[in-house]
Amino acid sequence: MVTILWCYSRNNEFLKDNVDYNSAADIAGQANYLGVSLQVDIIKQKSPTSKVGFTAIGFAETDPLTYTKLSSDDTIDLCRCQVLNCYVGRLAMLNTGGESKGESNFKQARKTAVVNKRTGGSGIIMRHKLLSVLLTIE
C-alpha cells in the first residue's frame, strides 16, 4: 500500500497582516520534513508562494543566511527548498497542479510540473488523479 500525505500547513497563526504564510517555502518545507519523518511514500505539497514564513510570523529561530545567500525569490529555489526537506529528494514530492480555473488551469499545471521536475521533484497531482509527468528538461 502506498501512502500519499497532503503536507499542507493550515494554521491561522500563520496569517499575519493579511498575508497567508502557510505556503511559504520554509513552513511548507518543515511540513514536508514532518511527513517524511512519518515514513510516508509520497509527499503532496502546494507550490510555495514566498521564502519567508517563520521570521515573518515570529516563530522559530532561523539563520538570516537562509533567506539571503542560501536562497532567492525564484520559483525554482522556493520549490527546491521543499524538495530538500524531503530528505534531499529521496522521498517523492508532488506539487498540486493548481485550482480548476478553466483555460488557465492547464497552463498553470504545466508550469508547476516543469518547476517541480527542475528542482528534483517527482511531478504533480491534478484533480486528485496522479499524473505521470514525462518531461525531459535539459
Coordinates of N, CA, C and O in Angstrom, one line a residue:
M1 N 0.8 -1.2 0.0 CA 0.0 0.0 0.0 C 0.9 1.2 0.0 O 1.8 1.3 0.8
V2 N 0.6 2.2 -0.8 CA 1.3 3.4 -1.0 C 0.6 4.5 -0.2 O -0.7 4.6 -0.2
T3 N 1.3 5.3 0.6 CA 0.7 6.4 1.3 C 1.1 7.7 0.7 O 2.3 8.0 0.6
I4 N 0.1 8.5 0.3 CA 0.4 9.9 -0.1 C -0.2 10.8 1.0 O -1.3 10.8 1.3
L5 N 0.7 11.7 1.5 CA 0.3 12.6 2.6 C 0.3 14.0 2.1 O 1.2 14.5 1.5
W6 N -0.9 14.6 2.3 CA -1.1 16.0 1.9 C -0.4 16.8 3.1 O -0.9 16.8 4.2
C7 N 0.8 17.4 2.8 CA 1.5 18.1 3.8 C 1.3 19.6 3.8 O 2.2 20.4 3.7
Y8 N 0.0 20.0 3.8 CA -0.3 21.4 3.8 C -0.3 22.0 5.2 O -0.9 21.3 6.1
S9 N 0.2 23.1 5.4 CA 0.1 23.8 6.7 C -1.2 24.6 6.6 O -1.5 25.4 5.7
R10 N -2.0 24.4 7.6 CA -3.3 25.2 7.7 C -3.4 25.7 9.1 O -4.2 25.1 9.9
N11 N -2.7 26.7 9.4 CA -2.7 27.2 10.8 C -3.0 28.7 10.7 O -2.3 29.5 10.1
N12 N -4.1 29.1 11.4 CA -4.5 30.5 11.4 C -3.4 31.4 12.1 O -3.4 32.6 11.8
E13 N -2.5 30.8 12.9 CA -1.4 31.6 13.5 C -0.4 32.0 12.4 O 0.4 32.9 12.7
F14 N -0.5 31.4 11.2 CA 0.5 31.8 10.1 C -0.1 32.8 9.2 O 0.5 33.1 8.2
L15 N -1.2 33.4 9.6 CA -1.8 34.6 8.9 C -1.4 35.8 9.7 O -1.6 36.0 10.8
K16 N -0.7 36.8 8.9 CA -0.3 38.0 9.6 C -0.3 39.1 8.6 O 0.1 39.0 7.5
D17 N -0.9 40.2 9.1 CA -1.0 41.4 8.2 C -1.7 41.1 6.9 O -1.2 41.5 5.8
N18 N -2.7 40.3 6.9 CA -3.5 39.9 5.7 C -2.6 39.1 4.7 O -2.9 39.1 3.5
V19 N -1.5 38.5 5.1 CA -0.7 37.6 4.3 C -0.7 36.2 4.9 O -0.6 36.0 6.1
D20 N -1.0 35.3 4.0 CA -1.0 33.9 4.4 C 0.3 33.2 4.2 O 0.8 33.0 3.0
Y21 N 1.0 32.9 5.3 CA 2.4 32.3 5.2 C 2.3 30.8 5.2 O 3.4 30.1 5.3
N22 N 1.2 30.2 5.2 CA 1.1 28.7 5.2 C 1.8 28.1 4.1 O 2.2 26.9 4.2
S23 N 1.9 28.7 2.9 CA 2.6 28.1 1.8 C 4.0 28.7 1.5 O 4.5 28.6 0.5
A24 N 4.5 29.4 2.5 CA 5.9 29.9 2.4 C 6.8 28.7 2.4 O 6.6 27.6 3.0
A25 N 7.9 28.8 1.6 CA 8.8 27.6 1.4 C 9.4 27.1 2.7 O 9.5 25.8 2.8
D26 N 9.7 27.9 3.7 CA 10.3 27.4 4.9 C 9.2 26.6 5.7 O 9.5 25.5 6.3
I27 N 8.0 27.1 5.8 CA 7.0 26.5 6.6 C 6.5 25.2 5.9 O 6.4 24.1 6.5
A28 N 6.3 25.3 4.5 CA 5.9 24.1 3.8 C 7.0 23.0 3.8 O 6.8 21.8 3.9
G29 N 8.3 23.5 3.8 CA 9.4 22.5 3.9 C 9.4 21.8 5.2 O 9.7 20.6 5.3
Q30 N 9.1 22.5 6.3 CA 9.0 21.9 7.6 C 7.9 20.9 7.6 O 8.0 19.8 8.2
A31 N 6.8 21.2 7.0 CA 5.6 20.2 6.9 C 6.1 19.0 6.2 O 5.8 17.9 6.5
N32 N 6.8 19.2 5.1 CA 7.4 18.0 4.3 C 8.2 17.2 5.2 O 8.2 15.9 5.1
Y33 N 9.1 17.8 5.9 CA 10.0 17.1 6.8 C 9.3 16.2 7.8 O 9.6 15.1 8.0
L34 N 8.2 16.8 8.4 CA 7.4 16.0 9.3 C 6.8 14.8 8.6 O 6.7 13.7 9.2
G35 N 6.3 15.0 7.4 CA 5.7 13.9 6.6 C 6.7 12.8 6.3 O 6.4 11.6 6.4
V36 N 7.9 13.2 5.9 CA 8.9 12.2 5.7 C 9.3 11.5 6.9 O 9.5 10.3 6.9
S37 N 9.3 12.2 8.1 CA 9.6 11.5 9.3 C 8.6 10.5 9.7 O 8.9 9.5 10.4
L38 N 7.4 10.7 9.2 CA 6.3 9.7 9.4 C 6.4 8.5 8.5 O 5.6 7.5 8.6
Q39 N 7.4 8.5 7.6 CA 7.7 7.4 6.7 C 6.6 7.2 5.7 O 6.3 6.0 5.3
V40 N 6.0 8.2 5.2 CA 5.1 8.1 4.1 C 5.8 7.8 2.8 O 7.0 7.9 2.7
D41 N 5.1 7.5 1.7 CA 5.8 7.1 0.5 C 5.9 8.4 -0.4 O 6.9 8.5 -1.2
I42 N 4.9 9.2 -0.5 CA 4.9 10.4 -1.3 C 4.3 11.6 -0.6 O 3.3 11.4 0.2
I43 N 5.0 12.7 -0.8 CA 4.5 14.0 -0.1 C 3.8 14.8 -1.2 O 4.3 14.9 -2.3
K44 N 2.6 15.3 -0.9 CA 1.9 16.2 -1.8 C 2.0 17.6 -1.1 O 1.7 17.7 0.0
Q45 N 2.4 18.6 -1.9 CA 2.6 19.9 -1.4 C 2.1 21.0 -2.3 O 2.2 20.8 -3.5
K46 N 1.6 22.1 -1.8 CA 1.3 23.2 -2.7 C 2.6 23.9 -3.1 O 3.6 23.8 -2.5
S47 N 2.5 24.6 -4.3 CA 3.6 25.3 -4.7 C 3.9 26.5 -3.8 O 3.0 27.1 -3.3
P48 N 5.2 26.7 -3.4 CA 5.5 27.8 -2.5 C 5.2 29.2 -3.0 O 5.3 29.4 -4.2
T49 N 4.8 30.1 -2.2 CA 4.5 31.4 -2.6 C 5.5 32.5 -2.2 O 5.6 33.5 -2.8
S50 N 6.3 32.2 -1.1 CA 7.3 33.1 -0.7 C 8.4 32.3 0.1 O 8.2 31.1 0.4
K51 N 9.5 32.9 0.3 CA 10.6 32.1 1.1 C 10.5 32.4 2.6 O 11.0 31.6 3.4
V52 N 9.9 33.5 3.0 CA 10.0 33.9 4.4 C 8.6 33.6 5.0 O 7.6 34.2 4.7
G53 N 8.6 32.7 6.0 CA 7.4 32.4 6.7 C 7.7 32.5 8.2 O 7.1 33.3 8.9
F54 N 8.7 31.7 8.7 CA 8.9 31.7 10.1 C 9.3 33.0 10.7 O 8.9 33.5 11.7
T55 N 10.2 33.8 10.0 CA 10.6 35.1 10.5 C 9.5 36.1 10.4 O 9.4 37.0 11.3
A56 N 8.7 36.0 9.4 CA 7.6 36.9 9.2 C 6.5 36.8 10.4 O 6.0 37.8 10.8
I57 N 6.3 35.6 10.8 CA 5.3 35.4 11.9 C 6.0 35.4 13.3 O 5.3 35.3 14.3
G58 N 7.3 35.5 13.3 CA 8.0 35.5 14.6 C 8.0 34.1 15.3 O 7.9 34.1 16.5
F59 N 8.2 33.1 14.5 CA 8.2 31.7 15.1 C 9.5 31.0 14.7 O 9.9 31.1 13.5
A60 N 10.2 30.4 15.6 CA 11.4 29.7 15.4 C 12.6 30.6 15.1 O 12.4 31.8 14.7
E61 N 13.7 30.1 15.3 CA 14.9 30.9 15.0 C 15.6 30.3 13.8 O 15.7 29.1 13.6
T62 N 15.9 31.2 12.8 CA 16.4 30.8 11.5 C 17.6 31.7 11.3 O 17.5 32.9 11.5
D63 N 18.7 31.1 10.8 CA 19.8 31.9 10.4 C 19.5 32.8 9.3 O 18.9 32.4 8.3
P64 N 19.8 34.1 9.3 CA 19.5 35.1 8.3 C 20.0 34.7 6.9 O 19.5 35.0 5.9
L65 N 21.1 33.9 6.9 CA 21.7 33.4 5.6 C 20.7 32.6 4.8 O 20.7 32.5 3.6
T66 N 19.8 31.9 5.5 CA 18.7 31.1 4.9 C 17.9 31.9 3.9 O 17.5 31.4 2.9
Y67 N 17.7 33.2 4.2 CA 16.8 34.0 3.4 C 17.6 35.0 2.5 O 17.0 35.7 1.7
T68 N 18.9 35.0 2.6 CA 19.7 35.9 1.8 C 20.6 35.1 0.8 O 20.2 35.0 -0.3
K69 N 21.7 34.6 1.3 CA 22.7 34.0 0.4 C 22.3 32.6 0.0 O 22.8 32.1 -1.0
L70 N 21.5 31.9 0.8 CA 21.2 30.5 0.5 C 20.0 30.3 -0.3 O 19.7 29.1 -0.7
S71 N 19.2 31.3 -0.6 CA 18.0 31.1 -1.4 C 17.6 32.5 -2.1 O 18.2 33.5 -1.7
S72 N 16.7 32.4 -3.0 CA 16.3 33.6 -3.7 C 14.7 33.5 -3.8 O 14.1 32.6 -3.3
D73 N 14.1 34.5 -4.4 CA 12.7 34.6 -4.6 C 12.3 33.8 -5.8 O 11.1 33.8 -6.2
D74 N 13.2 33.2 -6.5 CA 12.9 32.5 -7.7 C 12.0 31.3 -7.4 O 12.3 30.6 -6.4
T75 N 11.0 31.0 -8.2 CA 10.1 29.9 -8.0 C 10.8 28.6 -7.9 O 10.5 27.7 -7.1
I76 N 11.9 28.4 -8.7 CA 12.6 27.1 -8.6 C 13.3 27.0 -7.3 O 13.4 25.9 -6.7
D77 N 13.9 28.0 -6.8 CA 14.6 28.0 -5.5 C 13.6 27.7 -4.4 O 13.9 26.9 -3.5
L78 N 12.4 28.3 -4.5 CA 11.4 28.0 -3.4 C 11.0 26.6 -3.4 O 10.9 26.0 -2.4
C79 N 10.7 26.0 -4.6 CA 10.3 24.6 -4.7 C 11.5 23.7 -4.3 O 11.3 22.7 -3.6
R80 N 12.7 24.1 -4.6 CA 13.9 23.3 -4.2 C 14.0 23.2 -2.7 O 14.4 22.1 -2.2
C81 N 13.6 24.2 -2.0 CA 13.6 24.2 -0.5 C 12.6 23.1 0.0 O 13.0 22.4 0.9
Q82 N 11.5 22.9 -0.7 CA 10.6 21.9 -0.3 C 11.2 20.5 -0.6 O 11.0 19.6 0.2
V83 N 11.8 20.3 -1.7 CA 12.4 19.1 -2.1 C 13.5 18.7 -1.1 O 13.6 17.5 -0.7
L84 N 14.3 19.7 -0.8 CA 15.4 19.4 0.2 C 14.9 18.9 1.5 O 15.6 18.1 2.2
N85 N 13.7 19.4 1.9 CA 13.1 18.9 3.2 C 12.5 17.5 3.1 O 12.0 17.0 4.0
C86 N 12.5 16.9 1.9 CA 12.1 15.5 1.7 C 13.3 14.6 1.6 O 13.4 13.8 0.7
Y87 N 14.2 14.8 2.6 CA 15.5 14.1 2.6 C 16.2 14.2 1.3 O 16.6 13.3 0.7
V88 N 16.4 15.4 0.9 CA 17.1 15.8 -0.3 C 16.6 15.1 -1.5 O 17.3 14.6 -2.4
G89 N 15.2 15.0 -1.6 CA 14.6 14.4 -2.8 C 14.6 12.8 -2.8 O 14.1 12.2 -3.7
R90 N 15.0 12.2 -1.7 CA 14.9 10.8 -1.6 C 13.5 10.2 -1.5 O 13.2 9.1 -1.8
L91 N 12.6 11.1 -1.1 CA 11.2 10.8 -1.0 C 10.5 11.6 -2.1 O 10.8 12.8 -2.2
A92 N 9.6 11.0 -2.8 CA 8.9 11.7 -3.9 C 8.1 12.8 -3.3 O 7.3 12.6 -2.4
M93 N 8.2 14.0 -4.0 CA 7.4 15.1 -3.7 C 6.6 15.6 -4.9 O 7.2 15.8 -6.0
L94 N 5.3 15.6 -4.8 CA 4.5 16.1 -5.9 C 3.9 17.4 -5.5 O 3.5 17.6 -4.3
N95 N 3.8 18.4 -6.4 CA 3.1 19.6 -6.2 C 1.7 19.5 -6.7 O 1.4 18.7 -7.6
T96 N 0.8 20.3 -6.1 CA -0.6 20.3 -6.7 C -0.5 21.0 -8.0 O 0.3 21.9 -8.3
G97 N -1.4 20.6 -8.9 CA -1.5 21.2 -10.2 C -2.1 22.5 -10.3 O -2.1 23.2 -11.3
G98 N -2.7 22.9 -9.2 CA -3.4 24.2 -9.2 C -4.9 24.1 -9.1 O -5.4 23.0 -9.3
E99 N -5.6 25.2 -8.9 CA -7.0 25.1 -8.9 C -7.6 25.0 -10.3 O -7.0 25.3 -11.3
S100 N -8.8 24.5 -10.3 CA -9.5 24.3 -11.6 C -10.1 25.7 -11.9 O -11.1 26.2 -11.3
K101 N -9.5 26.4 -12.9 CA -9.9 27.7 -13.3 C -10.2 27.7 -14.8 O -10.2 28.8 -15.4
G102 N -10.5 26.6 -15.4 CA -10.8 26.6 -16.8 C -9.6 26.7 -17.7 O -8.7 25.9 -17.6
E103 N -9.5 27.7 -18.6 CA -8.5 27.8 -19.6 C -7.1 27.9 -19.0 O -6.1 27.3 -19.5
S104 N -6.9 28.6 -17.9 CA -5.6 28.8 -17.3 C -5.1 27.6 -16.5 O -4.0 27.6 -16.2
N105 N -6.0 26.7 -16.3 CA -5.6 25.5 -15.4 C -4.5 24.7 -16.0 O -3.5 24.4 -15.3
F106 N -4.6 24.4 -17.3 CA -3.5 23.6 -17.9 C -2.2 24.3 -18.0 O -1.2 23.8 -17.7
K107 N -2.3 25.6 -18.3 CA -1.1 26.4 -18.3 C -0.4 26.5 -17.0 O 0.9 26.3 -16.9
Q108 N -1.1 26.7 -15.9 CA -0.5 26.7 -14.6 C 0.0 25.3 -14.2 O 1.1 25.2 -13.6
A109 N -0.7 24.3 -14.5 CA -0.3 22.9 -14.2 C 1.0 22.6 -14.9 O 1.9 22.0 -14.4
R110 N 1.1 23.0 -16.2 CA 2.3 22.8 -17.0 C 3.5 23.5 -16.3 O 4.6 22.9 -16.2
K111 N 3.3 24.7 -15.9 CA 4.4 25.5 -15.3 C 4.8 24.8 -14.0 O 6.0 24.7 -13.7
T112 N 3.9 24.4 -13.2 CA 4.1 23.8 -11.9 C 4.9 22.5 -12.1 O 5.9 22.2 -11.4
A113 N 4.5 21.7 -13.1 CA 5.2 20.4 -13.4 C 6.7 20.7 -13.8 O 7.6 20.0 -13.4
V114 N 6.9 21.7 -14.7 CA 8.3 22.0 -15.1 C 9.1 22.4 -13.9 O 10.2 22.0 -13.7
V115 N 8.6 23.3 -13.1 CA 9.3 23.8 -11.9 C 9.6 22.6 -11.0 O 10.7 22.4 -10.5
N116 N 8.6 21.8 -10.7 CA 8.8 20.6 -9.8 C 9.9 19.7 -10.4 O 10.8 19.3 -9.6
K117 N 9.9 19.4 -11.6 CA 10.9 18.5 -12.2 C 12.3 19.1 -12.2 O 13.3 18.5 -12.0
R118 N 12.4 20.4 -12.4 CA 13.7 21.1 -12.4 C 14.3 21.1 -11.0 O 15.5 21.3 -10.8
T119 N 13.5 21.0 -10.0 CA 14.0 21.1 -8.6 C 14.3 19.7 -8.0 O 14.8 19.6 -6.9
G120 N 14.0 18.7 -8.8 CA 14.2 17.3 -8.3 C 13.0 16.7 -7.7 O 13.0 15.6 -7.2
G121 N 11.8 17.3 -7.9 CA 10.6 16.7 -7.5 C 10.1 15.6 -8.4 O 10.9 15.2 -9.4
S122 N 9.0 15.0 -8.2 CA 8.5 13.8 -8.9 C 7.4 14.1 -9.8 O 6.9 13.2 -10.5
G123 N 6.8 15.3 -9.9 CA 5.7 15.6 -10.8 C 4.6 16.4 -10.1 O 4.9 17.1 -9.1
I124 N 3.4 16.2 -10.6 CA 2.3 16.9 -10.0 C 1.1 16.0 -9.8 O 1.0 14.9 -10.4
I125 N 0.2 16.4 -9.0 CA -1.1 15.8 -8.8 C -2.1 16.8 -9.2 O -2.1 18.0 -8.8
M126 N -3.1 16.5 -10.1 CA -4.1 17.4 -10.6 C -5.4 16.8 -10.6 O -5.6 15.6 -11.0
R127 N -6.4 17.4 -10.0 CA -7.7 16.9 -9.9 C -7.8 15.6 -9.2 O -8.5 14.7 -9.6
H128 N -7.0 15.4 -8.2 CA -6.9 14.2 -7.4 C -6.6 12.9 -8.2 O -6.9 11.8 -7.8
K129 N -6.0 13.1 -9.3 CA -5.5 11.9 -10.1 C -4.0 12.1 -10.3 O -3.5 13.1 -10.6
L130 N -3.3 11.0 -10.0 CA -1.9 11.0 -10.1 C -1.5 11.1 -11.6 O -1.9 10.3 -12.4
L131 N -0.8 12.2 -11.9 CA -0.3 12.3 -13.3 C 1.2 12.0 -13.4 O 2.0 12.4 -12.6
S132 N 1.5 11.2 -14.4 CA 2.9 11.0 -14.7 C 3.4 12.0 -15.6 O 2.9 12.2 -16.7
V133 N 4.3 12.8 -15.2 CA 4.8 13.9 -16.0 C 6.2 13.4 -16.6 O 7.1 13.1 -15.9
L134 N 6.1 13.3 -17.9 CA 7.3 12.8 -18.6 C 7.9 13.9 -19.3 O 7.6 14.2 -20.5
L135 N 8.7 14.7 -18.6 CA 9.4 15.8 -19.2 C 10.9 15.6 -19.1 O 11.4 15.2 -18.1
T136 N 11.5 15.9 -20.2 CA 13.0 15.9 -20.2 C 13.4 17.3 -20.2 O 13.2 18.0 -21.2
I137 N 14.0 17.8 -19.2 CA 14.5 19.1 -19.1 C 16.0 19.2 -19.2 O 16.7 18.6 -18.4
E138 N 16.5 19.9 -20.1 CA 17.9 20.0 -20.3 C 18.4 21.3 -19.9 O 17.9 22.3 -19.9

